[in-house]
Amino acid sequence: ISWKGSPVFASDDAKFKVKGRIQYDAGLLMAPESVSDRAKGYSNELRRLRLGAEGQLGAGFGYKLEVELSDNSVDLVDTFITYEKGKWLITLGNHNQFQSLDELIGDTTGSVMERAAFTDAFNFERRIGLSAQYKSGILLAQLGLFSDSADSLTNDEDGDENDSYSVDGRIVLAPRIGKIQLHFGASGHWRDLNRLSDEPLRYRQRPYLHTVNTRFLATPAIDATGESHYGLELAGTRGPLYWAGETHWLRTKRPGLSDPTFFGGYAEVGYFLTGETRAYKNGIFGSTKPRQAFGDGGMGALQLTARYDYLDLNDKDIVGGTQNAWILGLVWTPIEYLRFNLNYAHLRYTDAAIPAGTDRDYSANVVGWRAELDF
Amino acid sequence: ISWKGSPVFASDDAKFKVKGRIQYDAGLLMAPESVSDRAKGYSNELRRLRLGAEGQLGAGFGYKLEVELSDNSVDLVDTFITYEKGKWLITLGNHNQFQSLDELIGDTTGSVMERAAFTDAFNFERRIGLSAQYKSGILLAQLGLFSDSADSLTNDEDGDENDSYSVDGRIVLAPRIGKIQLHFGASGHWRDLNRLSDEPLRYRQRPYLHTVNTRFLATPAIDATGESHYGLELAGTRGPLYWAGETHWLRTKRPGLSDPTFFGGYAEVGYFLTGETRAYKNGIFGSTKPRQAFGDGGMGALQLTARYDYLDLNDKDIVGGTQNAWILGLVWTPIEYLRFNLNYAHLRYTDAAIPAGTDRDYSANVVGWRAELDF
Amino acid sequence: ISWKGSPVFASDDAKFKVKGRIQYDAGLLMAPESVSDRAKGYSNELRRLRLGAEGQLGAGFGYKLEVELSDNSVDLVDTFITYEKGKWLITLGNHNQFQSLDELIGDTTGSVMERAAFTDAFNFERRIGLSAQYKSGILLAQLGLFSDSADSLTNDEDGDENDSYSVDGRIVLAPRIGKIQLHFGASGHWRDLNRLSDEPLRYRQRPYLHTVNTRFLATPAIDATGESHYGLELAGTRGPLYWAGETHWLRTKRPGLSDPTFFGGYAEVGYFLTGETRAYKNGIFGSTKPRQAFGDGGMGALQLTARYDYLDLNDKDIVGGTQNAWILGLVWTPIEYLRFNLNYAHLRYTDAAIPAGTDRDYSANVVGWRAELDF
């Protein structure tokens, strides 16, 4: 029995651990008075609650099984069976499609409260699939065949008939040069909606605050038959300093019409005031342990991040709006597995889906706060 | 590893325990023939099923995380993060607002199957909030700032826009005089509904049987902007004898109309036939361990309770009805963490919401039975 | 602490184990072109996800508590309290009504992916009840009184008023003659729908593939007041060889009309190519451990099953159709608690509910694939 927030039981090559997560968010949305939206002002919510287990069955086989309660519905999160042998890892079940660095980083290990605007806008989500990962030295290569999210495949809502699929791949090079850890990544994704093309697609995004439902950015419903998207990733750490940047393009296939391409990206730089180095492993940033835990004469870890985030949902005849966001994020990690966030964002819109009077170009400000626990 | 129904794992100042609960109810509702309600007669249900975990992360930080399945929906129950230092306990998350002794007592440790009528009628529920507790000697003081229940704050149902809040406090004095444990409590609660005042409030209550949906007591929908309520608590134990009584007033703020005040209260006295003393800790009654567990030559614990329960939902122009209830409760606890209940209640109504022919003053009888397991 | 896929904690006569299950299905449905059904072709789904716990509280009392997520809703599965003393086992809560051998065998220990057509068609499901089991030598006798499923008894959907009940019994004789394990069983079931008879009954079945919603077999809605059904079971093992067969008749009581009787049955024979003997315990087939686990120089267990399955939903004036199914099932169990299935089925319909043009007699073919993990 070892300990990782909760006990980890091991016996020969078998392992077991109960997993849990609580995230509680509160925030303030400040938009122009002429914007008529009920979500302005204060709002709060239980952002995520998870309960599950992970383990090893032996002989290289393992699993993760997690249920998430958010927005009053129960969703599947990571729920898969794995097989590991040498440098190879096979995963079958509900998991991410290696969409981007920011999407793959755990939501309790990110530098800011919400991920880059393009990750939600482009509908990144876990889907059921079979994937292979190869890892050797500085190279990490991931390739998978996916159908749709476990929720969309259920029998209510005619999920039966959903035979959409995608091929997704990602390559990461992570060289270490002296004290500098570098990360170079690229991913490509191609999806055929098949029968799912009956339902139109929509791209939209909240104003960097999940406690509200408001979407200042939103395309109209688009009759599409497929999507292809690809992204570039650049990141690194040097002692307490860390940085990351990504660009991502998504092209929506419309039969008989020209295909619009939407774009999103971000760049961030951050610093651990208490001297920790941001953990980096398996091609993503991980959970950072404070040098001196709170209570042990220490104060835990304190990190400050500045991020610029951009999203452009305008292309061809589609007008979904653009967002320029400047974000400041403060994370306090008193002890491992527990964090408190304070975020501020200044957001500038053009062609917003919700007008301010008759004006669709304006700015909004957001303050967000989160307590989160994860084991 | 110690044992409390399920194993409790400890390592330094960290702790972990899986939690579960099953409650299965059955009952008979006997109302006058002229009452036309389909719930009369036999009914049964799985009352509550809970699954979760609680633990300590170290350095004073702890958590509880519980999901409840009841009435086919998944609800949050106690889901919070705590910080304890000396006499202080800080709690952040979904928890009770110290509404009353009867509400705070666990539903598997109460003396009768259902709580006092006013606790449901006044819509007591867990809500998300930040609270502080101070405990020293015979004094327990609790104060918190709460928003709304985790369920009401979700994104469906426009929970976003819910910016209601309340301030809630409670003081308990628990002196011990020789063999007598006494409990004196008072609580006060003030709530501003803010944007939530768009939705009218309703106060109503089941006839001491949760397996039915029938509400003989019910006010019409009330357009309210706020609520204030306060209560008094008196309780104690002396050897196998225990007693408790409470009074609670709730005033609903109606703009432009006079504010009605509703009232509820109960008084109970009980006795452990097998000689146990009802556990009392942290300002509430707790779980009582049988002196001699069933099977060890013993028969477990047997307790008998008589309770009078009153609810008055008539005031000003509001006619919600009144209920006088006489309840007899028998609890058999063969071994710790497992209980069986048998309850009988005689209920007298005036101004009932469901008429018996043309008569709104009549009486009903209820027999309830419950098996419950909690660890 | 012992290990059964996950750790089993024991202390004196108390026990605790976390339980989990993942089933992921994919399949191909091939029906005549003239059948207009969107589910034809490829489909896949997360079939079942379970999370729960089981244990012993001591003094003979135990429990099981499981939540299942399937088709986007959370359902109760085995959730009960037990008391065991000598040859007797009492169970209270949500559990099976001893409906048939195939229904009682766990869905991760069956020989083929989906159970016999009659088990679904006749609406077998877990219900809340109180049952007693007596086991002595080769005899196993089970008798219970049940109300309805925990889901149907909840307060939404007026579950309150559901006072349906059934009496269910089953007797098994399991003599062992030399190397041959035999199983003879018979079960009888009688159900009064009571107030539930307001809702008409329907019998229908999927084409041996749960990823689709299509029901080629379906009776119209039947106004019924009760059901009685009974079945015969025959099964056995001899070394790596195993066989099983059942017949089941269901009679629906219609007031003022003649009562139709529907029939289903199956016969299977299977063989462990890797030499294992199919586990048999407590009147059902259980989980079989590979002789040589995968990775230990072994390849796990491989078993092949051929099954013929029949369902007849035509009787009196009711035309629900008939289905003749020939099924081939391959199961690979690389290590205990993990299995992969590959199934093929050829299905012949008469009086199908979905016509092929104007023809209601045609055949379909199905290929199914499943990965499953259970601990």
mmCIF file of N, CA and C in Angstrom, chain B residues 291-347:
data_model
loop_
_atom_site.group_PDB
_atom_site.id
_atom_site.type_symbol
_atom_site.label_atom_id
_atom_site.label_comp_id
_atom_site.label_asym_id
_atom_site.label_seq_id
_atom_site.Cartn_x
_atom_site.Cartn_y
_atom_site.Cartn_z
ATOM 1 N N ARG B 291 -24.906 -2.681 22.507
ATOM 2 C CA ARG B 291 -24.082 -3.242 23.586
ATOM 3 C C ARG B 291 -23.641 -4.651 23.238
ATOM 4 N N GLN B 292 -24.631 -5.447 22.812
ATOM 5 C CA GLN B 292 -24.314 -6.819 22.418
ATOM 6 C C GLN B 292 -24.828 -7.029 21.009
ATOM 7 N N ALA B 293 -23.904 -7.185 20.063
ATOM 8 C CA ALA B 293 -24.307 -7.343 18.673
ATOM 9 C C ALA B 293 -25.111 -8.629 18.511
ATOM 10 N N PHE B 294 -26.003 -8.638 17.547
ATOM 11 C CA PHE B 294 -26.769 -9.811 17.181
ATOM 12 C C PHE B 294 -25.804 -10.932 16.802
ATOM 13 N N GLY B 295 -26.085 -12.112 17.277
ATOM 14 C CA GLY B 295 -25.237 -13.245 16.915
ATOM 15 C C GLY B 295 -24.223 -13.567 18.004
ATOM 16 N N ASP B 296 -23.739 -12.526 18.691
ATOM 17 C CA ASP B 296 -22.802 -12.746 19.798
ATOM 18 C C ASP B 296 -23.565 -13.098 21.083
ATOM 19 N N GLY B 297 -24.608 -13.883 20.974
ATOM 20 C CA GLY B 297 -25.421 -14.185 22.138
ATOM 21 C C GLY B 297 -26.363 -13.036 22.446
ATOM 22 N N GLY B 298 -26.186 -11.937 21.728
ATOM 23 C CA GLY B 298 -27.029 -10.757 21.950
ATOM 24 C C GLY B 298 -28.096 -10.647 20.896
ATOM 25 N N MET B 299 -28.864 -9.580 20.951
ATOM 26 C CA MET B 299 -29.913 -9.361 19.952
ATOM 27 C C MET B 299 -29.779 -7.991 19.300
ATOM 28 N N GLY B 300 -28.672 -7.285 19.608
ATOM 29 C CA GLY B 300 -28.520 -5.943 19.071
ATOM 30 C C GLY B 300 -29.235 -4.935 19.950
ATOM 31 N N ALA B 301 -29.447 -3.736 19.425
ATOM 32 C CA ALA B 301 -30.089 -2.669 20.192
ATOM 33 C C ALA B 301 -31.532 -2.493 19.732
ATOM 34 N N LEU B 302 -32.395 -2.166 20.701
ATOM 35 C CA LEU B 302 -33.804 -1.955 20.395
ATOM 36 C C LEU B 302 -34.215 -0.639 21.032
ATOM 37 N N GLN B 303 -34.765 0.273 20.251
ATOM 38 C CA GLN B 303 -35.155 1.564 20.814
ATOM 39 C C GLN B 303 -36.575 1.915 20.400
ATOM 40 N N LEU B 304 -37.282 2.585 21.282
ATOM 41 C CA LEU B 304 -38.675 2.947 21.071
ATOM 42 C C LEU B 304 -38.806 4.456 21.244
ATOM 43 N N THR B 305 -39.475 5.103 20.289
ATOM 44 C CA THR B 305 -39.610 6.551 20.349
ATOM 45 C C THR B 305 -41.062 6.961 20.137
ATOM 46 N N ALA B 306 -41.525 7.931 20.914
ATOM 47 C CA ALA B 306 -42.835 8.532 20.686
ATOM 48 C C ALA B 306 -42.599 9.990 20.321
ATOM 49 N N ARG B 307 -43.205 10.429 19.238
ATOM 50 C CA ARG B 307 -42.984 11.800 18.781
ATOM 51 C C ARG B 307 -44.308 12.466 18.422
ATOM 52 N N TYR B 308 -44.430 13.728 18.802
ATOM 53 C CA TYR B 308 -45.532 14.553 18.335
ATOM 54 C C TYR B 308 -44.944 15.579 17.393
ATOM 55 N N ASP B 309 -45.572 15.718 16.221
ATOM 56 C CA ASP B 309 -45.015 16.597 15.189
ATOM 57 C C ASP B 309 -46.116 17.504 14.662
ATOM 58 N N TYR B 310 -45.820 18.787 14.555
ATOM 59 C CA TYR B 310 -46.845 19.753 14.163
ATOM 60 C C TYR B 310 -46.339 20.630 13.020
ATOM 61 N N LEU B 311 -47.242 20.920 12.090
ATOM 62 C CA LEU B 311 -46.883 21.841 11.000
ATOM 63 C C LEU B 311 -48.085 22.710 10.667
ATOM 64 N N ASP B 312 -47.840 24.008 10.555
ATOM 65 C CA ASP B 312 -48.911 24.966 10.261
ATOM 66 C C ASP B 312 -48.491 25.802 9.050
ATOM 67 N N LEU B 313 -49.128 25.532 7.912
ATOM 68 C CA LEU B 313 -48.826 26.289 6.685
ATOM 69 C C LEU B 313 -49.928 27.302 6.379
ATOM 70 N N ASN B 314 -50.702 27.673 7.401
ATOM 71 C CA ASN B 314 -51.737 28.703 7.237
ATOM 72 C C ASN B 314 -51.240 30.020 7.830
ATOM 73 N N ASP B 315 -51.210 31.053 7.047
ATOM 74 C CA ASP B 315 -50.972 32.389 7.616
ATOM 75 C C ASP B 315 -51.333 33.439 6.578
ATOM 76 N N LYS B 316 -51.733 34.602 7.086
ATOM 77 C CA LYS B 316 -52.222 35.684 6.229
ATOM 78 C C LYS B 316 -53.248 35.099 5.228
ATOM 79 N N ASP B 317 -53.088 35.377 3.954
ATOM 80 C CA ASP B 317 -54.032 34.871 2.966
ATOM 81 C C ASP B 317 -53.673 33.475 2.465
ATOM 82 N N ILE B 318 -52.543 32.939 2.916
ATOM 83 C CA ILE B 318 -52.089 31.620 2.442
ATOM 84 C C ILE B 318 -52.754 30.503 3.248
ATOM 85 N N VAL B 319 -53.383 29.561 2.550
ATOM 86 C CA VAL B 319 -53.966 28.405 3.229
ATOM 87 C C VAL B 319 -53.267 27.146 2.706
ATOM 88 N N GLY B 320 -52.321 26.645 3.492
ATOM 89 C CA GLY B 320 -51.569 25.456 3.097
ATOM 90 C C GLY B 320 -51.963 24.246 3.919
ATOM 91 N N GLY B 321 -52.751 24.482 4.988
ATOM 92 C CA GLY B 321 -53.198 23.384 5.842
ATOM 93 C C GLY B 321 -52.354 23.228 7.103
ATOM 94 N N THR B 322 -52.901 22.474 8.056
ATOM 95 C CA THR B 322 -52.130 22.147 9.262
ATOM 96 C C THR B 322 -52.126 20.637 9.445
ATOM 97 N N GLN B 323 -51.089 20.155 10.089
ATOM 98 C CA GLN B 323 -50.966 18.720 10.342
ATOM 99 C C GLN B 323 -50.530 18.475 11.786
ATOM 100 N N ASN B 324 -51.298 17.647 12.484
ATOM 101 C CA ASN B 324 -50.909 17.156 13.808
ATOM 102 C C ASN B 324 -50.585 15.682 13.652
ATOM 103 N N ALA B 325 -49.367 15.294 14.022
ATOM 104 C CA ALA B 325 -48.977 13.894 13.827
ATOM 105 C C ALA B 325 -48.511 13.275 15.132
ATOM 106 N N TRP B 326 -49.020 12.068 15.402
ATOM 107 C CA TRP B 326 -48.542 11.288 16.544
ATOM 108 C C TRP B 326 -47.826 10.065 15.983
ATOM 109 N N ILE B 327 -46.559 9.922 16.321
ATOM 110 C CA ILE B 327 -45.709 8.911 15.687
ATOM 111 C C ILE B 327 -45.117 7.967 16.732
ATOM 112 N N LEU B 328 -45.132 6.689 16.404
ATOM 113 C CA LEU B 328 -44.441 5.690 17.231
ATOM 114 C C LEU B 328 -43.365 5.042 16.377
ATOM 115 N N GLY B 329 -42.143 5.013 16.880
ATOM 116 C CA GLY B 329 -41.057 4.451 16.082
ATOM 117 C C GLY B 329 -40.277 3.396 16.836
ATOM 118 N N LEU B 330 -40.058 2.266 16.157
ATOM 119 C CA LEU B 330 -39.267 1.187 16.741
ATOM 120 C C LEU B 330 -38.058 0.969 15.832
ATOM 121 N N VAL B 331 -36.859 0.978 16.419
ATOM 122 C CA VAL B 331 -35.651 0.739 15.636
ATOM 123 C C VAL B 331 -34.901 -0.453 16.216
ATOM 124 N N TRP B 332 -34.586 -1.400 15.348
ATOM 125 C CA TRP B 332 -33.761 -2.530 15.756
ATOM 126 C C TRP B 332 -32.421 -2.418 15.041
ATOM 127 N N THR B 333 -31.346 -2.382 15.811
ATOM 128 C CA THR B 333 -29.991 -2.292 15.266
ATOM 129 C C THR B 333 -29.262 -3.584 15.596
ATOM 130 N N PRO B 334 -29.387 -4.630 14.747
ATOM 131 C CA PRO B 334 -28.772 -5.922 15.093
ATOM 132 C C PRO B 334 -27.267 -5.802 15.268
ATOM 133 N N ILE B 335 -26.621 -5.087 14.335
ATOM 134 C CA ILE B 335 -25.189 -4.808 14.456
ATOM 135 C C ILE B 335 -24.969 -3.377 13.984
ATOM 136 N N GLU B 336 -23.849 -2.821 14.357
ATOM 137 C CA GLU B 336 -23.566 -1.454 13.938
ATOM 138 C C GLU B 336 -23.683 -1.342 12.417
ATOM 139 N N TYR B 337 -24.127 -0.197 11.930
ATOM 140 C CA TYR B 337 -24.228 0.109 10.498
ATOM 141 C C TYR B 337 -25.440 -0.518 9.817
ATOM 142 N N LEU B 338 -26.266 -1.242 10.551
ATOM 143 C CA LEU B 338 -27.447 -1.874 9.958
ATOM 144 C C LEU B 338 -28.638 -1.671 10.888
ATOM 145 N N ARG B 339 -29.769 -1.171 10.342
ATOM 146 C CA ARG B 339 -30.943 -0.929 11.179
ATOM 147 C C ARG B 339 -32.229 -1.321 10.451
ATOM 148 N N PHE B 340 -33.239 -1.680 11.232
ATOM 149 C CA PHE B 340 -34.577 -1.923 10.706
ATOM 150 C C PHE B 340 -35.562 -1.053 11.490
ATOM 151 N N ASN B 341 -36.452 -0.373 10.778
ATOM 152 C CA ASN B 341 -37.418 0.533 11.410
ATOM 153 C C ASN B 341 -38.842 0.046 11.200
ATOM 154 N N LEU B 342 -39.676 0.260 12.197
ATOM 155 C CA LEU B 342 -41.112 0.076 12.043
ATOM 156 C C LEU B 342 -41.773 1.303 12.652
ATOM 157 N N ASN B 343 -42.558 2.030 11.860
ATOM 158 C CA ASN B 343 -43.156 3.276 12.335
ATOM 159 C C ASN B 343 -44.655 3.262 12.119
ATOM 160 N N TYR B 344 -45.360 3.872 13.062
ATOM 161 C CA TYR B 344 -46.787 4.099 12.864
ATOM 162 C C TYR B 344 -47.052 5.578 13.112
ATOM 163 N N ALA B 345 -47.906 6.184 12.278
ATOM 164 C CA ALA B 345 -48.252 7.585 12.505
ATOM 165 C C ALA B 345 -49.745 7.799 12.317
ATOM 166 N N HIS B 346 -50.305 8.579 13.227
ATOM 167 C CA HIS B 346 -51.683 9.044 13.086
ATOM 168 C C HIS B 346 -51.603 10.533 12.771
ATOM 169 N N LEU B 347 -52.214 10.934 11.636
ATOM 170 C CA LEU B 347 -52.090 12.309 11.148
ATOM 171 C C LEU B 347 -53.464 12.971 11.095
#
